[in-house]
Coordinates of C-alpha atoms in Angstrom, one line a residue:
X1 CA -26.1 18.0 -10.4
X2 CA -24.8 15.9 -13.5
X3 CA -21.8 16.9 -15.3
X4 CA -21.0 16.6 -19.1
X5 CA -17.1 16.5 -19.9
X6 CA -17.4 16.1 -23.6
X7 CA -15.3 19.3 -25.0
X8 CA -13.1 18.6 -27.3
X9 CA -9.6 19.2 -25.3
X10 CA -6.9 17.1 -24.8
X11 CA -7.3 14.2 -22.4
X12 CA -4.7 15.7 -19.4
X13 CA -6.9 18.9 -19.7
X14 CA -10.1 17.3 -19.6
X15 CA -8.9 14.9 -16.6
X16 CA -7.3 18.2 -14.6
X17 CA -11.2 19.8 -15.4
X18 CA -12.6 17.1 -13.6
X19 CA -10.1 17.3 -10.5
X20 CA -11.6 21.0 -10.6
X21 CA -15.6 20.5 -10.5
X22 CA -14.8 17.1 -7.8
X23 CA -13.2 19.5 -5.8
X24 CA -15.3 22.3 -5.9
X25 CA -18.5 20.3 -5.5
X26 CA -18.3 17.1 -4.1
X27 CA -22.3 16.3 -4.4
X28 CA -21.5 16.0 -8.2
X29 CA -22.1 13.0 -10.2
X30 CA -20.3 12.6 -13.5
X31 CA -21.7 11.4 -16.5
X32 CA -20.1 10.9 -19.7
X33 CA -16.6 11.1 -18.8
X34 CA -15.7 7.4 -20.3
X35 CA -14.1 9.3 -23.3
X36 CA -11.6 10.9 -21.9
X37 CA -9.7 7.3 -22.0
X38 CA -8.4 8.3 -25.9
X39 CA -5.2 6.6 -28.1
X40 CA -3.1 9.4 -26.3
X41 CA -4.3 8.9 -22.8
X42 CA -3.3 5.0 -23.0
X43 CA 0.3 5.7 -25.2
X44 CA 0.9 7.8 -21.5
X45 CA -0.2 5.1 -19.5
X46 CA 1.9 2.7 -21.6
X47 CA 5.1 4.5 -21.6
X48 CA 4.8 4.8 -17.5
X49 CA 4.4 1.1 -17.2
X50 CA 7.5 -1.1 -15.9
X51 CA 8.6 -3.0 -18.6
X52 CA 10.6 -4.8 -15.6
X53 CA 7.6 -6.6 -14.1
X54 CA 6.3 -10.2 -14.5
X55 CA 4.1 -10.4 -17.6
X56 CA 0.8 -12.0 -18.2
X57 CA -0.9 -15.2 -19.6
X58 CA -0.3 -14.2 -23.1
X59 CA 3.4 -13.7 -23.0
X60 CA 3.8 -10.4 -24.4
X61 CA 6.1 -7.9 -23.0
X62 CA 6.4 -4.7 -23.2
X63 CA 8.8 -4.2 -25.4
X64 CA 6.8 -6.9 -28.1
X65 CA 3.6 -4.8 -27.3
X66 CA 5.4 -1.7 -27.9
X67 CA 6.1 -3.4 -31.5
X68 CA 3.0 -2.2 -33.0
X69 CA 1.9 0.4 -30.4
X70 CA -0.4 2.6 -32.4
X71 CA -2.3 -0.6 -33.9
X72 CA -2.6 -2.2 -30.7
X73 CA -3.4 1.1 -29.1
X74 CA -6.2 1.9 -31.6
X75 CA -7.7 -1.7 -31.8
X76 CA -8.2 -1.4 -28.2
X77 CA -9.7 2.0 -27.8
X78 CA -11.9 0.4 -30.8
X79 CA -13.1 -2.3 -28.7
X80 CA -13.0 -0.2 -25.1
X81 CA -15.7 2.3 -27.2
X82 CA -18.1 -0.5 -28.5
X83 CA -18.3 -2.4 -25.3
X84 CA -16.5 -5.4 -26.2
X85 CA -13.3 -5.2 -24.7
X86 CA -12.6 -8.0 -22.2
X87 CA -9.1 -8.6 -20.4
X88 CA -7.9 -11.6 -20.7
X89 CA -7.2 -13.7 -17.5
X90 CA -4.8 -12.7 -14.4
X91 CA -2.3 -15.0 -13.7
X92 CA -2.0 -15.7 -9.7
X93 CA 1.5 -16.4 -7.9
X94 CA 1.4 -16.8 -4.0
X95 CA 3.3 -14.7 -2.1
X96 CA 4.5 -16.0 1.3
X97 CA 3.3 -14.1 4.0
X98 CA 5.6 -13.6 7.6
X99 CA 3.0 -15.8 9.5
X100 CA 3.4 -18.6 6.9
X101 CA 0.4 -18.3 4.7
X102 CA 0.5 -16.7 1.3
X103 CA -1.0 -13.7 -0.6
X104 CA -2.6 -13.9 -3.8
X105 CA -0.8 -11.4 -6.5
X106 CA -2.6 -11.3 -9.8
X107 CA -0.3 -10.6 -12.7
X108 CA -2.1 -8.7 -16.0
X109 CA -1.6 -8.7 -19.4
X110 CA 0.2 -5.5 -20.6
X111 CA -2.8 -5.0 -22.3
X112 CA -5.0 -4.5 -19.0
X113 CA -2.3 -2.9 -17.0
X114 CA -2.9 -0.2 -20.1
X115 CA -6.8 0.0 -19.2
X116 CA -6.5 -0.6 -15.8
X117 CA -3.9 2.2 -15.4
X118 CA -5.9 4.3 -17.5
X119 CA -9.4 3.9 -15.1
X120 CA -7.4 4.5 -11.9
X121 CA -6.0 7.8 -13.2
X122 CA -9.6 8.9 -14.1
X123 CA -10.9 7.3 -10.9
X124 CA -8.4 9.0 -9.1
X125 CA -9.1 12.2 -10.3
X126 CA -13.0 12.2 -9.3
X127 CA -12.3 10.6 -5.8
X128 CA -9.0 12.3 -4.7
X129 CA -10.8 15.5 -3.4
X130 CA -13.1 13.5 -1.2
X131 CA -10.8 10.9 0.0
X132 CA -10.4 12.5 3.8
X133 CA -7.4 13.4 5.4
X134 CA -7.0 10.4 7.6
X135 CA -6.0 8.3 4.4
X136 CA -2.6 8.0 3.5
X137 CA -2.5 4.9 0.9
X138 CA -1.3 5.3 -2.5
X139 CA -2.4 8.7 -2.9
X140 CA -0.6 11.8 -4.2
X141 CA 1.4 13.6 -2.0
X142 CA 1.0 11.3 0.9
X143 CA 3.3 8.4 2.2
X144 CA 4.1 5.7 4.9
X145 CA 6.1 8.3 7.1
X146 CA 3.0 10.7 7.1
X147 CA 0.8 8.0 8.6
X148 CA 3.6 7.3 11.2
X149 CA 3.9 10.8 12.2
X150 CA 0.1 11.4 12.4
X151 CA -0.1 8.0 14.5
X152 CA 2.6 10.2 16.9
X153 CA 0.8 13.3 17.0
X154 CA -2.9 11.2 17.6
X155 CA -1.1 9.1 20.7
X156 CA 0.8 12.4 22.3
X157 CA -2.2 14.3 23.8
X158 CA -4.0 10.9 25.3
X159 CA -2.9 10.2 28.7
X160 CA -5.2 7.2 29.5
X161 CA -6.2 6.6 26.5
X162 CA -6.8 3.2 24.5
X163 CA -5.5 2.2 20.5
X164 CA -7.5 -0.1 18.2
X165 CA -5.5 -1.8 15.5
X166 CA -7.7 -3.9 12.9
X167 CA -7.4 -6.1 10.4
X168 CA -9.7 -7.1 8.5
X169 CA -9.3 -10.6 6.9
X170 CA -8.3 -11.1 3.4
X171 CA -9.3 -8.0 2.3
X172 CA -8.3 -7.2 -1.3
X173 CA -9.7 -10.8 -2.1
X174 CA -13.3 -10.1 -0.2
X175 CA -14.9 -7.1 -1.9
X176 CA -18.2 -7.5 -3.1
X177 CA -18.6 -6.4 -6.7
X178 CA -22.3 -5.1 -6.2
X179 CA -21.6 -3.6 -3.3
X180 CA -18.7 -1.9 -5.1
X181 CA -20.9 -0.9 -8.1
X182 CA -23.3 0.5 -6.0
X183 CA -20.7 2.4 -4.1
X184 CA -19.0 4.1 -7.3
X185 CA -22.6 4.5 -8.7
X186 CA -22.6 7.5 -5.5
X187 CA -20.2 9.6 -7.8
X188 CA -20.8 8.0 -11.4
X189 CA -23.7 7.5 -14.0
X190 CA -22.0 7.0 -17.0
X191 CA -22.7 3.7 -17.7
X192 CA -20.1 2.8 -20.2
X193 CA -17.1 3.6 -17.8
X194 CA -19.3 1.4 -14.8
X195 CA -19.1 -1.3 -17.1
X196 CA -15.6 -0.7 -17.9
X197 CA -15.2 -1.0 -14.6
X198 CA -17.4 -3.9 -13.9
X199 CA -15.2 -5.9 -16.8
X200 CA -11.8 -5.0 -14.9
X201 CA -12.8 -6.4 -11.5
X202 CA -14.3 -9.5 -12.7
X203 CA -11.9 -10.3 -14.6
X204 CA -11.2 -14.1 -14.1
X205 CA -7.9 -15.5 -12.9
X206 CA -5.6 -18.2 -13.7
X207 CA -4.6 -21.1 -11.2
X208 CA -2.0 -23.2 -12.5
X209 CA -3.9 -23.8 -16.0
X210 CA -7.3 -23.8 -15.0
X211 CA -9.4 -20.7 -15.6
X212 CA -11.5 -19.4 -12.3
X213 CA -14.4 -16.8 -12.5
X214 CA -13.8 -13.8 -10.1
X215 CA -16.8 -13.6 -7.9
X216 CA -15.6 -11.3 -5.6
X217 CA -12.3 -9.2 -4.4
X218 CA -10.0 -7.0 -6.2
X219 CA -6.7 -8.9 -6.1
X220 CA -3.7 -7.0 -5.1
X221 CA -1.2 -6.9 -7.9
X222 CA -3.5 -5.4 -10.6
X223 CA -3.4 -1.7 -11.1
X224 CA -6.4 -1.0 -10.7
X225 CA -6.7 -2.7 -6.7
X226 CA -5.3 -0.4 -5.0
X227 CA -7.9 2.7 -6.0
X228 CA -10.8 0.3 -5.5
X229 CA -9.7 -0.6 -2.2
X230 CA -9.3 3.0 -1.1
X231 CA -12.9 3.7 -2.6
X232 CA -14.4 1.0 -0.7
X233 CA -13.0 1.7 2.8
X234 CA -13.9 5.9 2.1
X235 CA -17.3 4.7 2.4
X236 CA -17.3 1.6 4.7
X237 CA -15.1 2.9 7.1
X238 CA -13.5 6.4 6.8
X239 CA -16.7 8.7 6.0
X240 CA -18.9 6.3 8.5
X241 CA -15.9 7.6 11.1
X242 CA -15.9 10.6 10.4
X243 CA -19.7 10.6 11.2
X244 CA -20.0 8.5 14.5
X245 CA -16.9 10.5 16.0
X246 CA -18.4 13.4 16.0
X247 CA -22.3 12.4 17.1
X248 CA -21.2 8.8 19.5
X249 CA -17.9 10.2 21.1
X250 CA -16.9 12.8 24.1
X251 CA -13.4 12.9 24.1
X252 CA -11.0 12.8 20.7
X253 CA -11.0 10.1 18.3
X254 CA -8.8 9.5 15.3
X255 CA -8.7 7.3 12.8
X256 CA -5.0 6.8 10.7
X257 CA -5.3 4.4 7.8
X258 CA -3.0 3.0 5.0
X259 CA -4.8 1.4 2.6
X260 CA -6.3 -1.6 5.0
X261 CA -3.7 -1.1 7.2
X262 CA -6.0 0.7 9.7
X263 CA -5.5 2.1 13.6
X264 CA -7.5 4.4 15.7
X265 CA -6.9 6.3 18.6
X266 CA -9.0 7.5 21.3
X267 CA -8.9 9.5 24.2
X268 CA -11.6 7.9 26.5
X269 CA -10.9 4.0 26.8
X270 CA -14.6 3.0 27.7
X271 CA -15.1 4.7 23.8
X272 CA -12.7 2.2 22.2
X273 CA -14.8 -0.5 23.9
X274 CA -17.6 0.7 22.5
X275 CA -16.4 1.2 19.0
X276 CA -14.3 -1.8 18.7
X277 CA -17.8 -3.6 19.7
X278 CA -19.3 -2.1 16.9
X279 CA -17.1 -2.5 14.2
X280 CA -17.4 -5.9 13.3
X281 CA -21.0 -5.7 12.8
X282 CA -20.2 -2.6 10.4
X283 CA -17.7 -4.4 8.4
X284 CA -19.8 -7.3 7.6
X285 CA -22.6 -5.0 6.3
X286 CA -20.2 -4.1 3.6
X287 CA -19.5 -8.0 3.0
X288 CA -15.6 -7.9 4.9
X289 CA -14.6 -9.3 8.4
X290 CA -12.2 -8.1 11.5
X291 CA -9.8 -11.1 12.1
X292 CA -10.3 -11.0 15.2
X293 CA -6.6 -12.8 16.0
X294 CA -4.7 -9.9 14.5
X295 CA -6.8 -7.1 15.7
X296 CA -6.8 -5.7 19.6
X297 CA -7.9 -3.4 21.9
X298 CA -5.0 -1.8 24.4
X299 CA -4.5 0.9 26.6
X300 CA -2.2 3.9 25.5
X301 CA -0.8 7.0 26.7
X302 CA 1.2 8.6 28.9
X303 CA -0.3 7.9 32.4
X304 CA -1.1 4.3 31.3
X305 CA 2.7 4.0 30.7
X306 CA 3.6 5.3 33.7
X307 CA 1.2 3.2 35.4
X308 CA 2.4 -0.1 33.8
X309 CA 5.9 0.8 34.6
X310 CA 5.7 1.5 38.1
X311 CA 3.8 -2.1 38.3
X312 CA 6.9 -3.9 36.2
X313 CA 5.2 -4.0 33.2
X314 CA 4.9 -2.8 29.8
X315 CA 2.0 -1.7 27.8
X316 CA 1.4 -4.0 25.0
X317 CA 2.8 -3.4 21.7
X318 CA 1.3 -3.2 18.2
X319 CA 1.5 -3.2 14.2
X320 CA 1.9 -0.6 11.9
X321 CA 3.2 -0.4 8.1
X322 CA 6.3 -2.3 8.8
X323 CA 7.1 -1.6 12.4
X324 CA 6.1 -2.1 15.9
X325 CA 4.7 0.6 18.0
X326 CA 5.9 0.4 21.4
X327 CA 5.5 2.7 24.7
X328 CA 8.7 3.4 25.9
X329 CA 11.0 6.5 28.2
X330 CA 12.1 9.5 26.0
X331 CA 15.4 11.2 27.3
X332 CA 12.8 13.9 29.9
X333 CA 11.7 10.5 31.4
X334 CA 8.2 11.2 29.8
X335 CA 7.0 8.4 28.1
X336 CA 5.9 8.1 24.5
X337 CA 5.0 6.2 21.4
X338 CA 8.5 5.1 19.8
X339 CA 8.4 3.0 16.3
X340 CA 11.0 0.6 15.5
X341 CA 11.4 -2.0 12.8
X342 CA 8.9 -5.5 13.1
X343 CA 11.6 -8.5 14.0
X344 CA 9.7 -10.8 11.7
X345 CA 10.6 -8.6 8.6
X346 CA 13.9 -7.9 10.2
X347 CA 14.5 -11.0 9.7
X348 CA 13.1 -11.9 6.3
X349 CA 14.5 -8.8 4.5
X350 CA 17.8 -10.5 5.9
X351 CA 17.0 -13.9 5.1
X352 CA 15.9 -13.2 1.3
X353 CA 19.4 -11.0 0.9
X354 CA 20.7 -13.9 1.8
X355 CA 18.9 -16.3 -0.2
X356 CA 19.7 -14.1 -3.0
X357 CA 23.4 -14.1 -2.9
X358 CA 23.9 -17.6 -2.7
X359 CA 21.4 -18.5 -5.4
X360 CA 23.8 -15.9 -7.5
X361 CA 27.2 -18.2 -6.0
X362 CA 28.3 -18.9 -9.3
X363 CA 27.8 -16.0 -11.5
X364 CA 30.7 -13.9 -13.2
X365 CA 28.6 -10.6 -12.8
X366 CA 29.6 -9.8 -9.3
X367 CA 29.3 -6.1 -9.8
X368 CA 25.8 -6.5 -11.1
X369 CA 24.5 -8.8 -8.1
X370 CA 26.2 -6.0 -5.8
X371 CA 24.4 -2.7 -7.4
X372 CA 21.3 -5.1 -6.6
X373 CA 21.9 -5.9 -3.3
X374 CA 23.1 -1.6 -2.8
X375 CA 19.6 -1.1 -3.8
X376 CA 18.1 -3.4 -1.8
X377 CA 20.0 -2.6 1.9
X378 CA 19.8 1.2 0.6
X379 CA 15.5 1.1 -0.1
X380 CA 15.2 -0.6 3.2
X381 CA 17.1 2.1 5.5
X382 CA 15.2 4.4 3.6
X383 CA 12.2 3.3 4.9
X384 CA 13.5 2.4 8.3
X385 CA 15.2 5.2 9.3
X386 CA 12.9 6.6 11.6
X387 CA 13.3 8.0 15.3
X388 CA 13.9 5.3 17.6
X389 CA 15.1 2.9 15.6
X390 CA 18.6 4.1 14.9
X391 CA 19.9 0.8 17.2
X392 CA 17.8 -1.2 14.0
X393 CA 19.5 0.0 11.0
X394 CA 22.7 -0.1 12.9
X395 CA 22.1 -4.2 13.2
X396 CA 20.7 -4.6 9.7
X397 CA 23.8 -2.9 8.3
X398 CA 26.1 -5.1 10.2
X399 CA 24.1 -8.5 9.4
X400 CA 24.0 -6.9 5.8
X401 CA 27.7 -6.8 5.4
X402 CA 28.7 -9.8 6.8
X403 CA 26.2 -11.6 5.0
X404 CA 27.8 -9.8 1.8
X405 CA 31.6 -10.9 3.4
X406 CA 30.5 -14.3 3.8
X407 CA 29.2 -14.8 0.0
X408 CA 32.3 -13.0 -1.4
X409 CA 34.7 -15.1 0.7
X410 CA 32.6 -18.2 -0.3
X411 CA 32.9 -17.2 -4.1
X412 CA 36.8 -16.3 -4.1
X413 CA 37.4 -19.8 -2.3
X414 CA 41.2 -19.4 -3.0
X415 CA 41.5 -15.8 -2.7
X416 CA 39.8 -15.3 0.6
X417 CA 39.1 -11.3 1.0
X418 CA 40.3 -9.9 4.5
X419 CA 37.9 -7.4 6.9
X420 CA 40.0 -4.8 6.2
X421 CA 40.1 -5.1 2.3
X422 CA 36.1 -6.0 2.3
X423 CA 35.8 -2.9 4.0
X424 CA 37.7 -0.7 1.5
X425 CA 35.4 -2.6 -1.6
X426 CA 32.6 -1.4 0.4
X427 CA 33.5 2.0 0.2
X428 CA 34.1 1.9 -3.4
X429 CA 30.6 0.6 -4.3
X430 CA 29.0 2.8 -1.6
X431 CA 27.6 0.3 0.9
X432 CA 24.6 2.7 2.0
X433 CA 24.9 4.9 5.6
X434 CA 22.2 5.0 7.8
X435 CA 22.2 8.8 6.8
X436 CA 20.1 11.6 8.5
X437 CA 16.9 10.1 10.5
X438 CA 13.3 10.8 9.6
X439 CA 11.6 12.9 12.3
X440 CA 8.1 11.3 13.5
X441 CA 7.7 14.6 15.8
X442 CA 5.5 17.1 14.6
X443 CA 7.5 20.5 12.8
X444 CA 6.4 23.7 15.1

C-alpha cells in the first residue's frame, strides 16, 4: 500500500499523521512525503540547534545565519524543491579514542545541520514504530539506563548461560550507501526525499584542506548519523534476530543494543557458539565487520559464577555503554551481574578535568571555569550512579576535589586555601553529591 501525505496541514500535523499510518501499518511504503520539509519545519529545526557547537567550513554561526533567517530559510527550501541543493563539505576533527586511536567527527555547516535535522525528524517518524524493543539508541523515550537494566533482567534468569559482546569495526565510517538506499527504499518511494537523502550521506569531507569524496559510511558527528545507523542495524541485525531466535534457538535469547554498542544473552551456551559463528558472515553481507579483538564469547550466570568461584576464579568481564559488567556476590550470597564504571574512562574523565584546569591557570574568571567544571563532575555522577558502583562515584568525587584544591592552591600561590576553607567554597558553589542511586533491578 502507498501512501499520499499531500494535504495541506501544517508540517507537525502532517509529520504526527505519518507516525499514525507507520504505526498502524507497518507494510506501508510512503510516497510523496518530501514536502513536508517546508520554511516552518526548518525555522523549528534551526531554533533547536546549539548555537554552542563547532561550526563548519564556511564559518558561519548561528547567530550570522540567524542574520537573514527567512532569506536563507527560503533560498534553501528553493533549492531543497528543485533538486539542487548540495551541502557543502564536513569538516573532520579526530577524536582520541581510550585505546589510542582516534574517531572521525564530521562537523556541518549550519546550513546542513538544518536539512539534516529536518530528514532525521521525518525519518524518525516513519521508522520509530518499527524500530523493535531491543533498541535503545537515540530514540524517544529510551536511554542508557534502560539498556543496562534490560542487560540485568536478560542475565538474571540464565544459570549457565553464555553473553556475546560485539563490535563491529569502524562502524559509522563503513556503511554502504547502496546498501543503505536499498534498505530505506523497504519503507520509501518518493524519490525526491531518497535523493535528499542520497546528497546528505555523500556529502564529501574535509581533511586538513583537501576535499575527499564520501564513498561510504555515515560519519558520527552529523545529525543525520545517528538515525541512519539505527536504520541499518534494524535490518542487518535486529529484525534478522528477531527472526533466527525464534526458528534456530531452544532456550531464551536476547539481544540489547545501543546504537552499535550491541550484547546478546543466551540461555543455552552451545547456542552462543553457534550464533557467534554466524555472525560474522552476516555482517559482511551487509558490507561491516566483527573486530574480532574487541568482541567475545563468555560464560554467564548464576551457576557458572558459582562454579568459577568455588575453582578461585572469576568469570570474565565485559563492556557496556561506559561500564564494565562483572559477576560478582550480592548481600544473599547469590551471585549476579553488577555494573560499575570502565577504569579507562575513569581515568580520562579525570585526566581531561584536569587538563582543563590547568590550561585555565591563569584566567581571572574563576567562578566561570568552576560552574564548568560543576557541570562536568555533576553530568558524569549522573550517569554513573548506578547499583554497584557507589564505591566509584565515591573515588571520582574525591580525585575530583583534590584535583580542584590543587589548581586553586596553584592559582592563589601566596594565599594558599586550607582543607577546611576549600571545603566551605565547595559548599557554596554546590560541589555535586552522589545523590540517590539509579536502580538496575527490575520495578515489581
Amino acid at each position: 500500500m502507498t501512501v499520499h501525505s499531500n494535504d495541506r496541514k501544517s508540517w507537525l500535523t502532517k509529520l504526527e499523521r505519518i507516525g499514525e499510518i507507520s504505526a498502524n501499518n507497518s507494510s506501508i511504503i510512503f510516497n510523496n512525503i518530501g514536502h513536508v520539509i517546508n520554511a516552518d519545519m526548518l525555522v523549528e529545526q534551526y531554533q533547536r540547534l546549539d548555537g554552542k557547537k563547532a561550526i563548519g567550513i564556511d564559518k558561519v554561526t548561528k547567530v550570522a545565519y540567524g542574520e537573514n533567517l527567512g532569506e536563507n530559510i527560503n533560498a534553501l527550501i528553493k533549492r531543497i524543491r528543485r533538486g539542487t541543493y548540495k551541502p557543502k563539505p564536513s569538516r573532520i576533527t579526530e577524536i582520541p579514542k581510550e585505546d589510542g586511536s582516534t574517531r572521525p567527527l564530521a562537523i556541518s555547516c549550519v546550513e546542513d545541520k538544518l536539512v539534516q535535522s529536518a530528514v532525521s525528524v521525518l525519518l524518525t517518524k516513519i521508522y520509530e514504530p518499527l524500530f523493535l524493543p531491543c533498541s535503545y539508541g537515540f530514540r524517544p523515550g529510551k536511554n542508557c539506563h534502560d539498556a543496562l537494566k534490560a542487560l540485568m533482567s536478560s542475565t538474571f534468569p540464565n544459570m549457565n548461560g553464555a553473553i556475546v559482546e560485539i563490535d563491529i569495526r569502524k562502524y559509522f565510517n563503513s556503511i554502504p550507501h547502496s546498501v543503505m538506499m536499498e534498505l530505506l527504499r523497504k519503507k520509501i518511494s518518493d524519490q525526491r526525499f531518497l535523493r535528499l537523502i542520497e546528497v546528505l550521506i555523500t556529502a564529501p569531507i574535509m581533511e586538513g584542506n583537501k576535499e575527499i569524496k564520501n564513498t561510504c559510511g555515515c560519519p558520527q558527528g552529523s545529525i543525520i548519523s545517528t538515525t541512519m545507523a539505527n536504520i541499518y542495524l534494524h535490518y542487518v541485525i535486529d529484525e534478522w534476530f528477531e527472526t533466527i531466535r525464534k526458528s534456530h534457538f531452544r532456550g531464551r535469547a536476547e539481544l540489547i543494543r545501543y546504537a552499535d554498542d550491541m550484547v546478546y544473552t543466551f540461555e543455552r551456551p552451545e547456542e552462543a557458539k553457534r550464533f557467534y559463528n554466524v555472525l560474522p558472515k552476516r555482517l559482511a553481507k551487509y558490507g561491516l565487520e566483527m573486530h574480532a579483538e574487541k568482541s567475545q564469547l563468555i560464560p554467564a550466570g548464576l551457576g557458572a559464577a558459582q562454579r568459577a568461584h568455588k575453582q578461585g576464579n572469576r568469570l570474565p568481564t565485559f563492556n557496556f555503554l561506559g561500564f564494565t559488567c562483572y559477576w560478582g556476590q550480592a548481600r544473599n550470597g547469590f551471585w549476579r551481574l553488577k555494573l560499575t564504571s570502565r577504569r579507562d574512562r575513569f581515568t580520562a574523565k579525570l585526566k581531561g578535568l584536569r587538563e582543563f584546569l590547568w590550561k585555565n591557570l591563569n584566567t581571572k574568571h574563576t567562578g566561570e571555569i568552576l560552574k564548568t567544571v560543576m557541570r562536568v563532575v555533576k553530568g558524569w555522577i549522573n550517569y554513573h550512579n548506578v547499583s554497584d558502583n557507589e564505591r566509584r562515584i565515591d573515588v571520582f568525587r574525591k580525585y575530583c576535589m583534590r584535583i580542584i584544591f590543587k589548581w586553586l592552591n596553584r592559582k592563589g600561590r601566596r594565599h594558599s586555601m586550607s582543607w577546611a576553607r576549600f571545603n566551605l567554597m565547595l559548599k557554596a558553589i554546590g560541589f555535586p553529591k552522589a545523590g540517590k542511586t539509579i536502580s538496575m533491578f527490575p520495578t515489581r
